[in-house]
């Protein structure tokens, strides 16, 4: 009913274009969408609204006015408000930022770092309709450090964190959001975390079913990087491995990001409601960027990855809450 009313409202304002019928059909087929009759018109309207945004943005890209492209990806039938509700964990207001000041180190850093090419990064995962990005960010950092320690790259269970690293002790609320620090502290206290295969991801809050027999990684402590310091973050990425970070990811430009260096001047440095894994950095055509692993499946962005602007005034707050575990 809600959709019917909305559809009627928007139908009056803007009739959908018949030219796009075929593309709409193809997009629905490719993304396995089947709507109720009353929802179809509304979704088509939202999709077409996004289609215009993407088309206009990519025209600017073709003219060299922006560094990244957008695509009609799996989020293309969602309004930006729906997207924010569905994809992001909560904006964490808890856990005052503690800063573990790193030693003053001015030794030169490499221009390019990519831990994925060195075997430190597992394949891109998909958090589904669950605000558990914090768990994916945490397992990603743990996977890398465990690889360095053992020579074997483990797949670590996010569901273990979603179910067990819960409030009040760990500041986490499963699919309603959480923090990497809560996850790291849980793994320390718990003396380990289970493997992905023994404790597979279910994208919903379940009862804690940790089994010590299936532990695949342990952790000694964690480090919090100085907030907002992209130089310190660069040093950590270069010398430690993949680093966990919170980012602002609420703009439609991120929702429908496809490739290139994401650059959103409106992006907040403090309203951080998504969590990712920084797996390297580089420079392209003079533009420095962070190489970032997301948890929205391999269909989103560059095979699941995004290049985020680097040294652009801590854009999207990528250096605001960065941290990593020590194993
Ligand atoms: C990997 O582990 C070794 C041995 O503990 C350590 O010396 C080295 O700094 C680690 N490498 C990185 C990039 O963290």
GROMACS .gro file of C-alpha atoms and ligand atoms in nm:
model
  341
    1UNK     CA    1   0.000   0.000   0.000
    2UNK     CA    2   0.282   0.233   0.094
    3UNK     CA    3   0.439   0.175  -0.246
    4UNK     CA    4   0.113   0.229  -0.428
    5UNK     CA    5   0.066   0.572  -0.273
    6UNK     CA    6   0.425   0.667  -0.340
    7UNK     CA    7   0.399   0.538  -0.694
    8UNK     CA    8   0.087   0.743  -0.759
    9UNK     CA    9   0.255   1.053  -0.625
   10UNK     CA   10   0.562   1.013  -0.836
   11UNK     CA   11   0.372   0.897  -1.143
   12UNK     CA   12   0.198   1.232  -1.142
   13UNK     CA   13   0.529   1.412  -1.120
   14UNK     CA   14   0.720   1.210  -1.374
   15UNK     CA   15   0.612   0.939  -1.612
   16UNK     CA   16   0.869   0.661  -1.656
   17UNK     CA   17   1.042   0.651  -1.987
   18UNK     CA   18   0.943   0.371  -2.228
   19UNK     CA   19   1.297   0.376  -2.378
   20UNK     CA   20   1.427   0.219  -2.060
   21UNK     CA   21   1.179  -0.070  -2.045
   22UNK     CA   22   1.429  -0.318  -2.182
   23UNK     CA   23   1.712  -0.204  -1.957
   24UNK     CA   24   1.485  -0.221  -1.655
   25UNK     CA   25   1.389  -0.576  -1.746
   26UNK     CA   26   1.753  -0.673  -1.789
   27UNK     CA   27   1.854  -0.513  -1.462
   28UNK     CA   28   1.578  -0.702  -1.278
   29UNK     CA   29   1.684  -1.030  -1.438
   30UNK     CA   30   2.052  -0.974  -1.358
   31UNK     CA   31   1.974  -0.881  -0.998
   32UNK     CA   32   1.706  -1.145  -0.940
   33UNK     CA   33   1.437  -0.895  -0.852
   34UNK     CA   34   1.070  -0.990  -0.841
   35UNK     CA   35   0.839  -0.726  -0.696
   36UNK     CA   36   0.482  -0.734  -0.580
   37UNK     CA   37   0.260  -0.568  -0.837
   38UNK     CA   38   0.202  -0.271  -0.609
   39UNK     CA   39   0.575  -0.219  -0.555
   40UNK     CA   40   0.690  -0.251  -0.916
   41UNK     CA   41   0.604   0.102  -1.031
   42UNK     CA   42   0.769   0.258  -0.733
   43UNK     CA   43   1.089   0.056  -0.777
   44UNK     CA   44   1.094   0.143  -1.144
   45UNK     CA   45   1.067   0.510  -1.055
   46UNK     CA   46   1.352   0.492  -0.803
   47UNK     CA   47   1.564   0.294  -1.047
   48UNK     CA   48   1.504   0.551  -1.321
   49UNK     CA   49   1.585   0.835  -1.083
   50UNK     CA   50   1.917   0.664  -1.006
   51UNK     CA   51   1.967   0.594  -1.377
   52UNK     CA   52   1.968   0.968  -1.443
   53UNK     CA   53   2.218   1.032  -1.163
   54UNK     CA   54   2.450   0.759  -1.292
   55UNK     CA   55   2.422   0.865  -1.656
   56UNK     CA   56   2.490   1.230  -1.580
   57UNK     CA   57   2.778   1.143  -1.350
   58UNK     CA   58   2.940   0.918  -1.611
   59UNK     CA   59   2.907   1.192  -1.872
   60UNK     CA   60   3.109   1.415  -1.639
   61UNK     CA   61   3.361   1.134  -1.606
   62UNK     CA   62   3.389   1.105  -1.985
   63UNK     CA   63   3.472   1.475  -1.996
   64UNK     CA   64   3.743   1.428  -1.734
   65UNK     CA   65   3.557   1.619  -1.463
   66UNK     CA   66   3.562   1.343  -1.205
   67UNK     CA   67   3.791   1.053  -1.115
   68UNK     CA   68   3.538   0.772  -1.078
   69UNK     CA   69   3.240   0.611  -1.248
   70UNK     CA   70   2.903   0.503  -1.112
   71UNK     CA   71   2.693   0.201  -1.207
   72UNK     CA   72   2.340   0.062  -1.187
   73UNK     CA   73   2.453  -0.197  -0.935
   74UNK     CA   74   2.253  -0.411  -0.691
   75UNK     CA   75   2.151  -0.098  -0.493
   76UNK     CA   76   2.007   0.082  -0.797
   77UNK     CA   77   1.642   0.024  -0.701
   78UNK     CA   78   1.689   0.174  -0.355
   79UNK     CA   79   1.654   0.537  -0.258
   80UNK     CA   80   1.953   0.677  -0.078
   81UNK     CA   81   1.751   0.687   0.244
   82UNK     CA   82   1.668   0.317   0.212
   83UNK     CA   83   2.030   0.243   0.132
   84UNK     CA   84   2.155   0.419   0.445
   85UNK     CA   85   1.910   0.228   0.659
   86UNK     CA   86   1.997  -0.105   0.513
   87UNK     CA   87   2.371  -0.102   0.458
   88UNK     CA   88   2.522   0.095   0.737
   89UNK     CA   89   2.588  -0.007   1.091
   90UNK     CA   90   2.499   0.243   1.358
   91UNK     CA   91   2.689   0.564   1.404
   92UNK     CA   92   2.887   0.468   1.709
   93UNK     CA   93   2.878   0.734   1.974
   94UNK     CA   94   3.027   0.505   2.236
   95UNK     CA   95   3.388   0.418   2.315
   96UNK     CA   96   3.578   0.746   2.343
   97UNK     CA   97   3.868   0.744   2.103
   98UNK     CA   98   4.178   0.626   2.278
   99UNK     CA   99   4.491   0.705   2.090
  100UNK     CA  100   4.788   0.478   2.098
  101UNK     CA  101   5.050   0.722   1.977
  102UNK     CA  102   5.281   0.546   1.739
  103UNK     CA  103   5.656   0.596   1.773
  104UNK     CA  104   5.781   0.891   1.577
  105UNK     CA  105   5.914   0.722   1.267
  106UNK     CA  106   6.017   0.921   0.965
  107UNK     CA  107   6.172   0.647   0.753
  108UNK     CA  108   6.057   0.665   0.392
  109UNK     CA  109   5.749   0.469   0.284
  110UNK     CA  110   5.688   0.291  -0.046
  111UNK     CA  111   5.470   0.471  -0.303
  112UNK     CA  112   5.256   0.164  -0.364
  113UNK     CA  113   5.131  -0.105  -0.126
  114UNK     CA  114   4.889  -0.387  -0.209
  115UNK     CA  115   4.850  -0.664   0.049
  116UNK     CA  116   4.602  -0.845  -0.173
  117UNK     CA  117   4.872  -0.919  -0.428
  118UNK     CA  118   5.089  -1.057  -0.145
  119UNK     CA  119   4.827  -1.311  -0.038
  120UNK     CA  120   4.720  -1.138   0.283
  121UNK     CA  121   4.355  -1.080   0.184
  122UNK     CA  122   4.066  -1.329   0.156
  123UNK     CA  123   3.810  -1.309  -0.127
  124UNK     CA  124   3.547  -1.032  -0.098
  125UNK     CA  125   3.255  -1.130   0.125
  126UNK     CA  126   2.896  -1.006   0.141
  127UNK     CA  127   2.734  -0.882   0.462
  128UNK     CA  128   2.384  -0.896   0.308
  129UNK     CA  129   2.097  -0.715   0.478
  130UNK     CA  130   2.275  -0.690   0.812
  131UNK     CA  131   2.470  -0.397   0.962
  132UNK     CA  132   2.769  -0.619   1.037
  133UNK     CA  133   3.039  -0.436   0.839
  134UNK     CA  134   3.229  -0.393   1.168
  135UNK     CA  135   3.265  -0.772   1.190
  136UNK     CA  136   3.392  -0.799   0.831
  137UNK     CA  137   3.642  -0.520   0.885
  138UNK     CA  138   3.770  -0.689   1.202
  139UNK     CA  139   3.803  -1.037   1.048
  140UNK     CA  140   3.984  -0.887   0.748
  141UNK     CA  141   4.251  -0.728   0.967
  142UNK     CA  142   4.284  -1.046   1.176
  143UNK     CA  143   4.310  -1.262   0.864
  144UNK     CA  144   4.604  -1.056   0.739
  145UNK     CA  145   4.793  -1.058   1.068
  146UNK     CA  146   4.730  -1.430   1.112
  147UNK     CA  147   4.866  -1.493   0.763
  148UNK     CA  148   5.189  -1.312   0.854
  149UNK     CA  149   5.219  -1.514   1.172
  150UNK     CA  150   5.135  -1.861   1.043
  151UNK     CA  151   5.198  -1.846   0.668
  152UNK     CA  152   4.841  -1.962   0.610
  153UNK     CA  153   4.555  -1.729   0.521
  154UNK     CA  154   4.252  -1.825   0.732
  155UNK     CA  155   3.890  -1.733   0.661
  156UNK     CA  156   3.760  -1.603   0.992
  157UNK     CA  157   3.397  -1.615   1.105
  158UNK     CA  158   3.200  -1.288   1.111
  159UNK     CA  159   2.897  -1.472   1.249
  160UNK     CA  160   3.105  -1.563   1.555
  161UNK     CA  161   3.145  -1.190   1.620
  162UNK     CA  162   2.785  -1.099   1.534
  163UNK     CA  163   2.652  -1.357   1.780
  164UNK     CA  164   2.908  -1.338   2.061
  165UNK     CA  165   3.077  -0.994   2.071
  166UNK     CA  166   2.763  -0.839   2.213
  167UNK     CA  167   2.672  -0.550   2.443
  168UNK     CA  168   2.724  -0.447   2.712
  169UNK     CA  169   3.073  -0.589   2.725
  170UNK     CA  170   3.175  -0.534   2.363
  171UNK     CA  171   2.976  -0.232   2.240
  172UNK     CA  172   2.841  -0.439   1.955
  173UNK     CA  173   2.486  -0.516   1.852
  174UNK     CA  174   2.516  -0.775   1.577
  175UNK     CA  175   2.325  -0.671   1.267
  176UNK     CA  176   2.246  -0.335   1.429
  177UNK     CA  177   2.608  -0.230   1.417
  178UNK     CA  178   2.922  -0.246   1.625
  179UNK     CA  179   3.287  -0.152   1.646
  180UNK     CA  180   3.609  -0.324   1.544
  181UNK     CA  181   3.755  -0.250   1.887
  182UNK     CA  182   3.469  -0.444   2.046
  183UNK     CA  183   3.540  -0.730   1.807
  184UNK     CA  184   3.915  -0.724   1.877
  185UNK     CA  185   3.859  -0.719   2.253
  186UNK     CA  186   3.621  -1.015   2.223
  187UNK     CA  187   3.880  -1.224   2.037
  188UNK     CA  188   4.141  -1.143   2.305
  189UNK     CA  189   3.909  -1.229   2.596
  190UNK     CA  190   3.770  -1.534   2.419
  191UNK     CA  191   4.118  -1.665   2.343
  192UNK     CA  192   4.036  -1.704   1.977
  193UNK     CA  193   3.777  -1.694   1.703
  194UNK     CA  194   3.628  -1.970   1.488
  195UNK     CA  195   3.682  -2.036   1.119
  196UNK     CA  196   3.434  -1.923   0.856
  197UNK     CA  197   3.362  -2.281   0.749
  198UNK     CA  198   3.287  -2.401   1.103
  199UNK     CA  199   3.073  -2.097   1.182
  200UNK     CA  200   2.930  -1.972   0.850
  201UNK     CA  201   2.775  -1.632   0.792
  202UNK     CA  202   2.396  -1.605   0.821
  203UNK     CA  203   2.333  -1.227   0.805
  204UNK     CA  204   2.113  -1.228   1.115
  205UNK     CA  205   2.155  -1.224   1.491
  206UNK     CA  206   2.174  -1.574   1.635
  207UNK     CA  207   2.271  -1.736   1.963
  208UNK     CA  208   2.644  -1.752   2.037
  209UNK     CA  209   2.777  -2.088   1.919
  210UNK     CA  210   3.153  -2.039   1.960
  211UNK     CA  211   3.341  -2.370   1.968
  212UNK     CA  212   3.699  -2.367   2.095
  213UNK     CA  213   3.777  -2.670   1.880
  214UNK     CA  214   3.734  -2.455   1.566
  215UNK     CA  215   3.957  -2.162   1.660
  216UNK     CA  216   4.155  -2.043   1.359
  217UNK     CA  217   4.305  -1.717   1.491
  218UNK     CA  218   4.403  -1.561   1.822
  219UNK     CA  219   4.497  -1.208   1.922
  220UNK     CA  220   4.723  -1.045   2.180
  221UNK     CA  221   4.621  -0.681   2.169
  222UNK     CA  222   4.520  -0.404   1.933
  223UNK     CA  223   4.641  -0.061   1.832
  224UNK     CA  224   4.431   0.251   1.773
  225UNK     CA  225   4.587   0.496   1.528
  226UNK     CA  226   4.596   0.871   1.598
  227UNK     CA  227   4.260   1.003   1.484
  228UNK     CA  228   4.258   1.187   1.152
  229UNK     CA  229   4.627   1.134   1.078
  230UNK     CA  230   4.652   0.999   0.723
  231UNK     CA  231   5.034   0.989   0.744
  232UNK     CA  232   5.018   0.757   1.046
  233UNK     CA  233   4.759   0.551   0.864
  234UNK     CA  234   4.982   0.525   0.559
  235UNK     CA  235   5.273   0.412   0.777
  236UNK     CA  236   5.054   0.146   0.939
  237UNK     CA  237   4.924   0.017   0.605
  238UNK     CA  238   5.280   0.001   0.472
  239UNK     CA  239   5.442  -0.164   0.774
  240UNK     CA  240   5.168  -0.367   0.946
  241UNK     CA  241   4.927  -0.498   0.684
  242UNK     CA  242   4.554  -0.451   0.620
  243UNK     CA  243   4.405  -0.195   0.862
  244UNK     CA  244   4.045  -0.165   0.984
  245UNK     CA  245   3.874   0.170   0.932
  246UNK     CA  246   3.536   0.334   0.973
  247UNK     CA  247   3.415   0.557   0.690
  248UNK     CA  248   3.125   0.776   0.590
  249UNK     CA  249   2.954   0.588   0.309
  250UNK     CA  250   2.605   0.731   0.296
  251UNK     CA  251   2.612   0.928  -0.030
  252UNK     CA  252   2.441   0.802  -0.342
  253UNK     CA  253   2.778   0.833  -0.512
  254UNK     CA  254   2.908   0.558  -0.283
  255UNK     CA  255   2.589   0.355  -0.310
  256UNK     CA  256   2.628   0.340  -0.689
  257UNK     CA  257   3.009   0.361  -0.710
  258UNK     CA  258   3.164   0.155  -0.987
  259UNK     CA  259   3.534   0.227  -1.047
  260UNK     CA  260   3.811   0.483  -1.022
  261UNK     CA  261   3.908   0.704  -0.728
  262UNK     CA  262   3.601   0.784  -0.523
  263UNK     CA  263   3.591   1.157  -0.451
  264UNK     CA  264   3.299   1.305  -0.258
  265UNK     CA  265   3.376   1.657  -0.129
  266UNK     CA  266   3.055   1.647   0.081
  267UNK     CA  267   3.171   1.335   0.263
  268UNK     CA  268   3.174   1.366   0.643
  269UNK     CA  269   3.488   1.310   0.852
  270UNK     CA  270   3.290   1.222   1.163
  271UNK     CA  271   2.951   1.067   1.073
  272UNK     CA  272   3.106   0.724   1.022
  273UNK     CA  273   2.846   0.453   0.981
  274UNK     CA  274   3.030   0.196   0.770
  275UNK     CA  275   3.341  -0.012   0.824
  276UNK     CA  276   3.593  -0.141   0.573
  277UNK     CA  277   3.945  -0.281   0.538
  278UNK     CA  278   4.230  -0.072   0.396
  279UNK     CA  279   4.453  -0.314   0.208
  280UNK     CA  280   4.694  -0.075   0.040
  281UNK     CA  281   4.746   0.259  -0.126
  282UNK     CA  282   4.874   0.397  -0.455
  283UNK     CA  283   4.865   0.696  -0.690
  284UNK     CA  284   4.684   0.719  -1.022
  285UNK     CA  285   4.733   1.013  -1.260
  286UNK     CA  286   4.873   1.214  -0.972
  287UNK     CA  287   4.579   1.132  -0.745
  288UNK     CA  288   4.669   0.939  -0.429
  289UNK     CA  289   4.418   0.682  -0.311
  290UNK     CA  290   4.354   0.415  -0.050
  291UNK     CA  291   4.285   0.065  -0.174
  292UNK     CA  292   3.983  -0.053   0.024
  293UNK     CA  293   3.808  -0.388   0.056
  294UNK     CA  294   3.433  -0.359   0.108
  295UNK     CA  295   3.188  -0.629   0.225
  296UNK     CA  296   2.909  -0.584  -0.030
  297UNK     CA  297   3.002  -0.874  -0.256
  298UNK     CA  298   3.220  -0.878  -0.567
  299UNK     CA  299   2.948  -0.719  -0.785
  300UNK     CA  300   2.981  -0.382  -0.612
  301UNK     CA  301   3.258  -0.139  -0.714
  302UNK     CA  302   3.583  -0.276  -0.855
  303UNK     CA  303   3.522  -0.646  -0.793
  304UNK     CA  304   3.420  -0.557  -0.439
  305UNK     CA  305   3.695  -0.300  -0.382
  306UNK     CA  306   3.689   0.081  -0.385
  307UNK     CA  307   3.965   0.335  -0.430
  308UNK     CA  308   3.909   0.613  -0.176
  309UNK     CA  309   4.069   0.958  -0.205
  310UNK     CA  310   4.387   0.982   0.004
  311UNK     CA  311   4.556   1.292   0.144
  312UNK     CA  312   4.240   1.490   0.070
  313UNK     CA  313   4.177   1.622   0.418
  314UNK     CA  314   4.084   1.282   0.565
  315UNK     CA  315   3.798   1.247   0.318
  316UNK     CA  316   3.508   1.031   0.444
  317UNK     CA  317   3.691   1.011   0.780
  318UNK     CA  318   3.900   0.718   0.666
  319UNK     CA  319   4.172   0.798   0.920
  320UNK     CA  320   3.935   0.901   1.200
  321UNK     CA  321   3.891   0.558   1.360
  322UNK     CA  322   4.155   0.328   1.214
  323UNK     CA  323   4.286   0.036   1.417
  324UNK     CA  324   4.444  -0.307   1.389
  325UNK     CA  325   4.499  -0.619   1.595
  326UNK     CA  326   4.834  -0.767   1.697
  327UNK     CA  327   4.852  -1.145   1.697
  328LIG     C1  328   5.533  -1.014   0.994
  328LIG     O1  329   5.581  -1.087   1.101
  328LIG     C2  330   5.719  -1.071   1.127
  328LIG     C3  331   5.760  -1.170   1.234
  328LIG     O2  332   5.684  -1.151   1.349
  328LIG     C4  333   5.746  -0.928   1.166
  328LIG     O3  334   5.883  -0.906   1.194
  328LIG     C5  335   5.703  -0.839   1.054
  328LIG     O4  336   5.715  -0.704   1.091
  328LIG     C6  337   5.558  -0.868   1.012
  328LIG     N1  338   5.532  -0.797   0.889
  328LIG     C7  339   5.440  -0.707   0.881
  328LIG     C8  340   5.427  -0.639   0.751
  328LIG     O5  341   5.366  -0.680   0.973
   0.00000   0.00000   0.00000
